[in-house]
CSV table of C-alpha atoms in Angstrom, one decimal:
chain,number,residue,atom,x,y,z
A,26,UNK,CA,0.0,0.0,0.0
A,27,UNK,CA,1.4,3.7,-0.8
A,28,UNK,CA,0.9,6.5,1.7
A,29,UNK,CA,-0.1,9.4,0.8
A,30,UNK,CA,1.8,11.8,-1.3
A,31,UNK,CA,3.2,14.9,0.4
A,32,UNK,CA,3.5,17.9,-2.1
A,33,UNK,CA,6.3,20.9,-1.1
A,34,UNK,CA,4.9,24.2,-0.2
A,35,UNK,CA,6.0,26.3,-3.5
A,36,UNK,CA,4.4,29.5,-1.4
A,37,UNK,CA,7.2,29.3,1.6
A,38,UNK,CA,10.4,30.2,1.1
A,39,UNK,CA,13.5,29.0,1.7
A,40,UNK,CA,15.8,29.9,4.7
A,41,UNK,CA,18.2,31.3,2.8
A,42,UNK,CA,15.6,33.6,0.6
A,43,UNK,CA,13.6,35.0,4.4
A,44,UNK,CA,17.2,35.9,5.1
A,45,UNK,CA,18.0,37.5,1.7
A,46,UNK,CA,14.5,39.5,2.2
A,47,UNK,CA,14.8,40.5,5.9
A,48,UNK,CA,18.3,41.7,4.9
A,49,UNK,CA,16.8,43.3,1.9
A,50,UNK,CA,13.8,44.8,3.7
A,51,UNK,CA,15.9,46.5,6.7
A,52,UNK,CA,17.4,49.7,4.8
A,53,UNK,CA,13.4,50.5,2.8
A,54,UNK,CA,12.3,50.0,6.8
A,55,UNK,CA,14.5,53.0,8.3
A,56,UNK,CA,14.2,54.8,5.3
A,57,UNK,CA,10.7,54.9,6.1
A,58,UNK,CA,11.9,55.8,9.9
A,59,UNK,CA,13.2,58.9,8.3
A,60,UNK,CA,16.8,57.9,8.0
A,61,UNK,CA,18.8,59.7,5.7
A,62,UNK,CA,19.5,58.4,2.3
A,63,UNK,CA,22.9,56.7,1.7
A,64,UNK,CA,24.1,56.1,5.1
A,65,UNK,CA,26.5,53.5,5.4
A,66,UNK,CA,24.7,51.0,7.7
A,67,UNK,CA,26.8,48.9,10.3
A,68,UNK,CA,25.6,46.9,13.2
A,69,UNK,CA,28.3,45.6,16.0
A,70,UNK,CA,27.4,42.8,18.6
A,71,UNK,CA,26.7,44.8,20.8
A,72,UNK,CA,24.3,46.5,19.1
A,73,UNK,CA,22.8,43.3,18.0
A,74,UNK,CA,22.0,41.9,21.3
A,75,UNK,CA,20.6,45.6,22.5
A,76,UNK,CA,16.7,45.7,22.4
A,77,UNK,CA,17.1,49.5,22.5
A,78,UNK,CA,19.2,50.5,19.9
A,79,UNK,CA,18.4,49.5,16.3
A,80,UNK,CA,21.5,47.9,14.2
A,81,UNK,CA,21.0,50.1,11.7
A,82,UNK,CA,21.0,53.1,13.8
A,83,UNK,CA,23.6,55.9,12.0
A,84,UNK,CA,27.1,56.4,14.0
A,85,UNK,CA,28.4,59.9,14.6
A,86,UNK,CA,30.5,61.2,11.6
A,87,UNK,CA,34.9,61.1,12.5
A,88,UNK,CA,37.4,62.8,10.7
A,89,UNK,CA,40.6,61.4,10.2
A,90,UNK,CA,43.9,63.2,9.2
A,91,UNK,CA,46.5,62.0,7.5
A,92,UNK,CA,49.8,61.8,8.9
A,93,UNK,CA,51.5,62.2,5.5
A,94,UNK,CA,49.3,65.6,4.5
A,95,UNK,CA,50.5,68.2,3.2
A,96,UNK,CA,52.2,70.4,5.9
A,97,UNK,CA,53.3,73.7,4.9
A,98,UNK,CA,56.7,75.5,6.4
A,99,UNK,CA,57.9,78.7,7.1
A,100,UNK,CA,60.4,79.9,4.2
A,101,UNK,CA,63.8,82.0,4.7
A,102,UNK,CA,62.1,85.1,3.3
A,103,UNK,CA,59.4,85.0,5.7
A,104,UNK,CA,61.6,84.4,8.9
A,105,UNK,CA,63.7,87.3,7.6
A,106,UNK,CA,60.5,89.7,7.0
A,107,UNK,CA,59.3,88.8,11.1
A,108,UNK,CA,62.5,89.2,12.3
A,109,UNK,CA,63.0,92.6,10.7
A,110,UNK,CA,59.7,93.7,12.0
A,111,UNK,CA,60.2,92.7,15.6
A,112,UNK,CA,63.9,94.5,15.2
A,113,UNK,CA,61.9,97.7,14.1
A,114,UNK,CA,59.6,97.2,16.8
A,115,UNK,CA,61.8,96.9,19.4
A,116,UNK,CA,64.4,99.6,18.8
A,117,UNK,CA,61.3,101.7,18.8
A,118,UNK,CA,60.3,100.9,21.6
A,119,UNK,CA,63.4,101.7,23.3
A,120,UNK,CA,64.3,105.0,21.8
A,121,UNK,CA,60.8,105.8,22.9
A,122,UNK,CA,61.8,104.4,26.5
A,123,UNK,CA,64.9,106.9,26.5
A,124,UNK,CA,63.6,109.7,24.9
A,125,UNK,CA,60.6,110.2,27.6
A,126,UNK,CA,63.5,109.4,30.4
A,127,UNK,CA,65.4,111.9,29.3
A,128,UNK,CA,62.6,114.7,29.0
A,129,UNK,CA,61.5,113.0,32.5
A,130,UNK,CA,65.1,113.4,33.9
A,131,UNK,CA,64.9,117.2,32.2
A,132,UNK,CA,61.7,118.1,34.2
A,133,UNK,CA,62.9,116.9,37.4
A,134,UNK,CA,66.3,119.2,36.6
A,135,UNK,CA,63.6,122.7,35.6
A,136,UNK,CA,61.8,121.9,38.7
A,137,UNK,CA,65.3,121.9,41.2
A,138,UNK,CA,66.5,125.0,39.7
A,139,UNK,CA,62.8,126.5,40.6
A,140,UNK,CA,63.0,125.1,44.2
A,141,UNK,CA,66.9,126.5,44.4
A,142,UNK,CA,65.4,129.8,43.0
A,143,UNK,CA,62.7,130.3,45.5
A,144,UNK,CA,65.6,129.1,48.4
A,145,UNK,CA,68.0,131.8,47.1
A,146,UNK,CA,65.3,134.6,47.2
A,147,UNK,CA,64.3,133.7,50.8
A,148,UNK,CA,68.1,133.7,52.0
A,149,UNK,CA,67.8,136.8,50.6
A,150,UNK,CA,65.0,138.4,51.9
A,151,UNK,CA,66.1,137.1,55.7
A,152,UNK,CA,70.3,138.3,55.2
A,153,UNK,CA,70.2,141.0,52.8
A,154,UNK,CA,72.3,139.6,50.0
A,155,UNK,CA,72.2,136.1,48.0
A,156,UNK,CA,74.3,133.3,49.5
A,157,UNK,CA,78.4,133.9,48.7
A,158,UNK,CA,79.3,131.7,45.3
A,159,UNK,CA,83.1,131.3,46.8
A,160,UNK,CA,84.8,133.4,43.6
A,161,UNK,CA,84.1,136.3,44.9
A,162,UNK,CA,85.6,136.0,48.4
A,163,UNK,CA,86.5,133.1,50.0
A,164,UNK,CA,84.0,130.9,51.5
A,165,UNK,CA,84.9,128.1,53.6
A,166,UNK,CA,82.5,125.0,55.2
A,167,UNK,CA,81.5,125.7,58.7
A,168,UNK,CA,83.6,122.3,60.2
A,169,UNK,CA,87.2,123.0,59.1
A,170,UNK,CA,88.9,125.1,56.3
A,171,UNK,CA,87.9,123.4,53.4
A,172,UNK,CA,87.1,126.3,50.8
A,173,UNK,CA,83.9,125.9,48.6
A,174,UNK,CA,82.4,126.9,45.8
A,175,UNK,CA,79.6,127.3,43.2
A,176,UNK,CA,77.2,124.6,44.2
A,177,UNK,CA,79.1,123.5,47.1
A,178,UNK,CA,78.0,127.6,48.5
A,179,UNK,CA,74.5,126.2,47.9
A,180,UNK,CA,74.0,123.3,50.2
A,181,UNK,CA,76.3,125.3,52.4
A,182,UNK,CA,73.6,128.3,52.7
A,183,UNK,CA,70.4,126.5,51.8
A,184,UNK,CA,71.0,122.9,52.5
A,185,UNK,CA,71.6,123.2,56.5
A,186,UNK,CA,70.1,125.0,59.3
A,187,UNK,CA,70.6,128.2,58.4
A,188,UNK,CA,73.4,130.8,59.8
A,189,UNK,CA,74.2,134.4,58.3
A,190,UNK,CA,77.0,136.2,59.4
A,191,UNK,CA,76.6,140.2,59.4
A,192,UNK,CA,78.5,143.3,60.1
A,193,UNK,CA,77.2,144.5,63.3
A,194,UNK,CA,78.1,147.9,65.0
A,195,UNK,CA,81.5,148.8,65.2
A,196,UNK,CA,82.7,146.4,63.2
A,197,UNK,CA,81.9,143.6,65.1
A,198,UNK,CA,81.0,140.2,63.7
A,199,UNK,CA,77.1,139.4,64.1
A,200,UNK,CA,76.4,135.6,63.5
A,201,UNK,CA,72.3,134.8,63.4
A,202,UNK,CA,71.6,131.1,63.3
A,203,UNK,CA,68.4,129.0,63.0
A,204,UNK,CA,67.1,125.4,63.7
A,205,UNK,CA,66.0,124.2,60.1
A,206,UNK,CA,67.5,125.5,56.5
A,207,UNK,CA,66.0,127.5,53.9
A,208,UNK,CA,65.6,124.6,51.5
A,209,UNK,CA,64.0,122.3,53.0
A,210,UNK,CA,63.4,118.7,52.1
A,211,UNK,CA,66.7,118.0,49.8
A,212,UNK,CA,67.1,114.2,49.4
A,213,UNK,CA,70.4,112.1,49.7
A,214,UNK,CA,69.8,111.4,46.0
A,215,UNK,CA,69.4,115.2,45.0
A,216,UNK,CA,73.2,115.6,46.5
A,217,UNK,CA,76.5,114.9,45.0
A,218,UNK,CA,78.4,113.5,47.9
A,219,UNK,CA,82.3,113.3,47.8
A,220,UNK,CA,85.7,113.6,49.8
A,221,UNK,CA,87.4,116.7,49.7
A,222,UNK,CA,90.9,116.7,52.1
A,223,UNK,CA,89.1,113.9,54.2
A,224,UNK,CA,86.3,115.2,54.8
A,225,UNK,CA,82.6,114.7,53.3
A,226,UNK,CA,81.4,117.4,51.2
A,227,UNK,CA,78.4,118.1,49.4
A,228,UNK,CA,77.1,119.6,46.2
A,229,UNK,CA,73.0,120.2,44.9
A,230,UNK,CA,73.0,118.4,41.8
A,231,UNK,CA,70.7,117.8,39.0
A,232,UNK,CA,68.6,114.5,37.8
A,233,UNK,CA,72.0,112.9,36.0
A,234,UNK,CA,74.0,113.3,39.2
A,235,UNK,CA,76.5,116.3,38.3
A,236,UNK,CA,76.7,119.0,40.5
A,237,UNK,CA,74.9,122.3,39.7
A,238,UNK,CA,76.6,125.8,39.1
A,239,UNK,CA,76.0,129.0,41.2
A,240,UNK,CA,77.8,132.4,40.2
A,241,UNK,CA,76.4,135.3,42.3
A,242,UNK,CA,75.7,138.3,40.1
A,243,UNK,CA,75.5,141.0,42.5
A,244,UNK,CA,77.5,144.1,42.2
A,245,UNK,CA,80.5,145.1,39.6
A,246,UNK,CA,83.1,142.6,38.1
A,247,UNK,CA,81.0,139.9,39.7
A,248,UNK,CA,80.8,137.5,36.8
A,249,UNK,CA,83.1,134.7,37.3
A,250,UNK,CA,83.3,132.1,33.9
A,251,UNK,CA,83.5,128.5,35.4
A,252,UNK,CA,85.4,126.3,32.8
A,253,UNK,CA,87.5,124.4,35.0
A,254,UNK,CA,86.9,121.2,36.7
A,255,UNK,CA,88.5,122.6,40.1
A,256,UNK,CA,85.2,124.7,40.1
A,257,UNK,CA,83.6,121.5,42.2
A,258,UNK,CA,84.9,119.8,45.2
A,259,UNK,CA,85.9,116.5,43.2
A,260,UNK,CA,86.9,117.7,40.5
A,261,UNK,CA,86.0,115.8,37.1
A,262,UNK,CA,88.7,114.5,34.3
A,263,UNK,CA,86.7,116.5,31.5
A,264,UNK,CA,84.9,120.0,32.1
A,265,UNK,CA,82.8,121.6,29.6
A,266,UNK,CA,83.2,125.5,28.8
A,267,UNK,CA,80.8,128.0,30.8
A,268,UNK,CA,77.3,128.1,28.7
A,269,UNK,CA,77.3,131.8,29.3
A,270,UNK,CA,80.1,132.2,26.6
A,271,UNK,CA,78.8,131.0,23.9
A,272,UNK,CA,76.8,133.4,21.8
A,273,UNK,CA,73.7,131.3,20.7
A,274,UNK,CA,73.2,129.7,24.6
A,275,UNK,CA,73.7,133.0,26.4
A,276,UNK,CA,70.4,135.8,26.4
A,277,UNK,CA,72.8,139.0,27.2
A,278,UNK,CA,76.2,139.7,25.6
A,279,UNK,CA,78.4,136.3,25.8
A,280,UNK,CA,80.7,136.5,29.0
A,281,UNK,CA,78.2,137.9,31.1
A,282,UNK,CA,76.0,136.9,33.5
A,283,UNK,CA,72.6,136.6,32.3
A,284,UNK,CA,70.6,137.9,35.1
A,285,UNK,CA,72.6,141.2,36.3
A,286,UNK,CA,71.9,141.9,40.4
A,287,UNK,CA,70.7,138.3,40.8
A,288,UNK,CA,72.4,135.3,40.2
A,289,UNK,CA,72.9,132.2,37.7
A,290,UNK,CA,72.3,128.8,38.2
A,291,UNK,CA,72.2,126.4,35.5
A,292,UNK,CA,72.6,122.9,34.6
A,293,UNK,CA,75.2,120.8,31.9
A,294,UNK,CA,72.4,118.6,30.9
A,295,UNK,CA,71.9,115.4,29.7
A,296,UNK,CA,75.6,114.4,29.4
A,297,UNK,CA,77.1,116.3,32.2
A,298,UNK,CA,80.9,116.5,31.9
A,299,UNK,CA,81.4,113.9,29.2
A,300,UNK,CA,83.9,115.6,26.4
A,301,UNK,CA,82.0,115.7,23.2
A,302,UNK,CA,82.2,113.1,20.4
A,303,UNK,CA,84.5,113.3,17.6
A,304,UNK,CA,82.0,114.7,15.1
A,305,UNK,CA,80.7,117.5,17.3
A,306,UNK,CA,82.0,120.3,18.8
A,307,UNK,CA,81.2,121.9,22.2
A,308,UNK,CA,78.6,123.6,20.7
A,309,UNK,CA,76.2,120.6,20.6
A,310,UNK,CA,76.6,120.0,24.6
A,311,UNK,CA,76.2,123.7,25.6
A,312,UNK,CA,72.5,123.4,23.7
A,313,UNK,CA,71.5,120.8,26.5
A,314,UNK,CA,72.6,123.7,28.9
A,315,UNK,CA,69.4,123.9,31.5
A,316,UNK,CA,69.5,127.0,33.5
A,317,UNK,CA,67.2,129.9,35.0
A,318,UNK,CA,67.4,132.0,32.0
A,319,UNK,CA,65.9,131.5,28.3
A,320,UNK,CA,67.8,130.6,25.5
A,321,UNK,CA,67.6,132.0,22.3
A,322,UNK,CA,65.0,130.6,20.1
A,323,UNK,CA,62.9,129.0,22.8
């Protein structure tokens, strides 16, 4: 006897073609999600196993860069161009620094000849006369015999508690002496401090450190030129002519003092008593001249 006849199901398909559909099926199914078009599609086990997060769910974009791209350098041209510019830049820079030093160092200078100025004129008004420059007469410091002069005669008068010495009646010597000088407040570093026969002297002296000059202008044949170093205490190696002889730095007639019945005081300026260069003359360091009169032409 013969069984029946079994007859295959032509309307299932195989395992291999439900796999080839699903696999088929997946990408129209998230493009119908809304998924973007043409996204690579890539599922790890982890992903698999995950009830959460689809397999074809899109990973975030990466950029990757080439280790052997194309990497540009500097050239010689270019290093030479920066380094010229930061050379401009910073000799600028510093010329800026030392000019506003040195119109910094030229105010202080102004202002100590005004203080010195309003000193002198209140010695003046308590004694009668301005303080003694030394050229005149001799003038010598009150502890010892050391003779002084110029700016020396000004810390002498001003710079200490104050003492005049007057003619009294019949000749007799009057000496009047008070507790505090008449310029008052005079730092260390406004002095020019040095040794003189053993002992300390001191000078007033301007923002550079050089000692100022004094010439006291009252009465006849009181004009005395100071081109010497031995004008100052310590003396220097190089000393510059008197301002007040040359023509275009002296207001009067050169060789006199320019105010008559007062009294000079000036200033050397920015370099002091360094001798002049070998392309100038003395000219060009009497212009830097500083003093209580006005120059030609300013």
């Amino acid at each position: 006897m013969s069984g029946p006849i079994r007859t295959p199901r032509s309307s299932s398909p195989t395992r291999g073609a439900r796999s080839t559909s699903r696999a088929r099926t997946s990408p129209s199914s998230a493009r119908r999600a809304g998924c973007a078009t043409g996204t690579a599609w890539t599922c790890t086990q982890r992903e698999r196993t995950s009830r959460t997060t689809p397999c074809w769910a899109p990973r975030a974009p990466t950029m990757t860069i080439s280790a052997t791209g194309d990497r540009r350098g500097f050239t010689l041209l270019e290093i030479l161009v920066v380094i010229s510019l930061m050379t401009f830049l910073v000799t600028a820079l510093l010329a800026l620094t030392l000019n506003l030093g040195q119109r910094a160092y030229v105010a202080s200078t102004r202002a100590m000849l005004e203080r010195v100025d309003l000193s002198i004129d209140k010695y003046r008004d308590l004694a009668g006369f301005c303080p003694p420059d030394g050229f005149d007469a001799a003038v010598t410091m009150r502890e010892g015999s050391i003779e002084i002069r110029s700016s020396a005669c000004l810390y002498e008068c001003l710079g200490r508690p104050l003492q005049i010495i007057k003619q009294g009646p019949g000749g007799k010597v009057v000496v009047e002496r008070y507790d505090s000088p008449v310029m008052r407040g005079l730092k260390e570093s406004e002095l020019v401090r040095g040794l003189a026969d053993g002992a300390d002297v001191a000078e007033i002296g301007d923002a550079w450190g050089c000692p100022l000059h004094y010439d006291r202008l009252e009465g006849e044949d009181s004009y005395s030129p100071q081109n010497t170093p031995d004008v100052h205490l310590v003396p220097p190696e190089y000393h510059g002519p008197d301002p007040r002889e040359e023509p275009g730095i002296a207001v009067t007639e050169a060789g006199r003092g320019q105010n008559p019945g007062r009294y000079d005081v000036w200033s050397h300026g920015r370099r002091g008593h360094e001798p002049p260069e070998s392309d100038e003359g003395t000219a060009a360091l009497l212009r830097e001249t500083i003093g209580n009169w006005q120059p030609p032409g300013e």
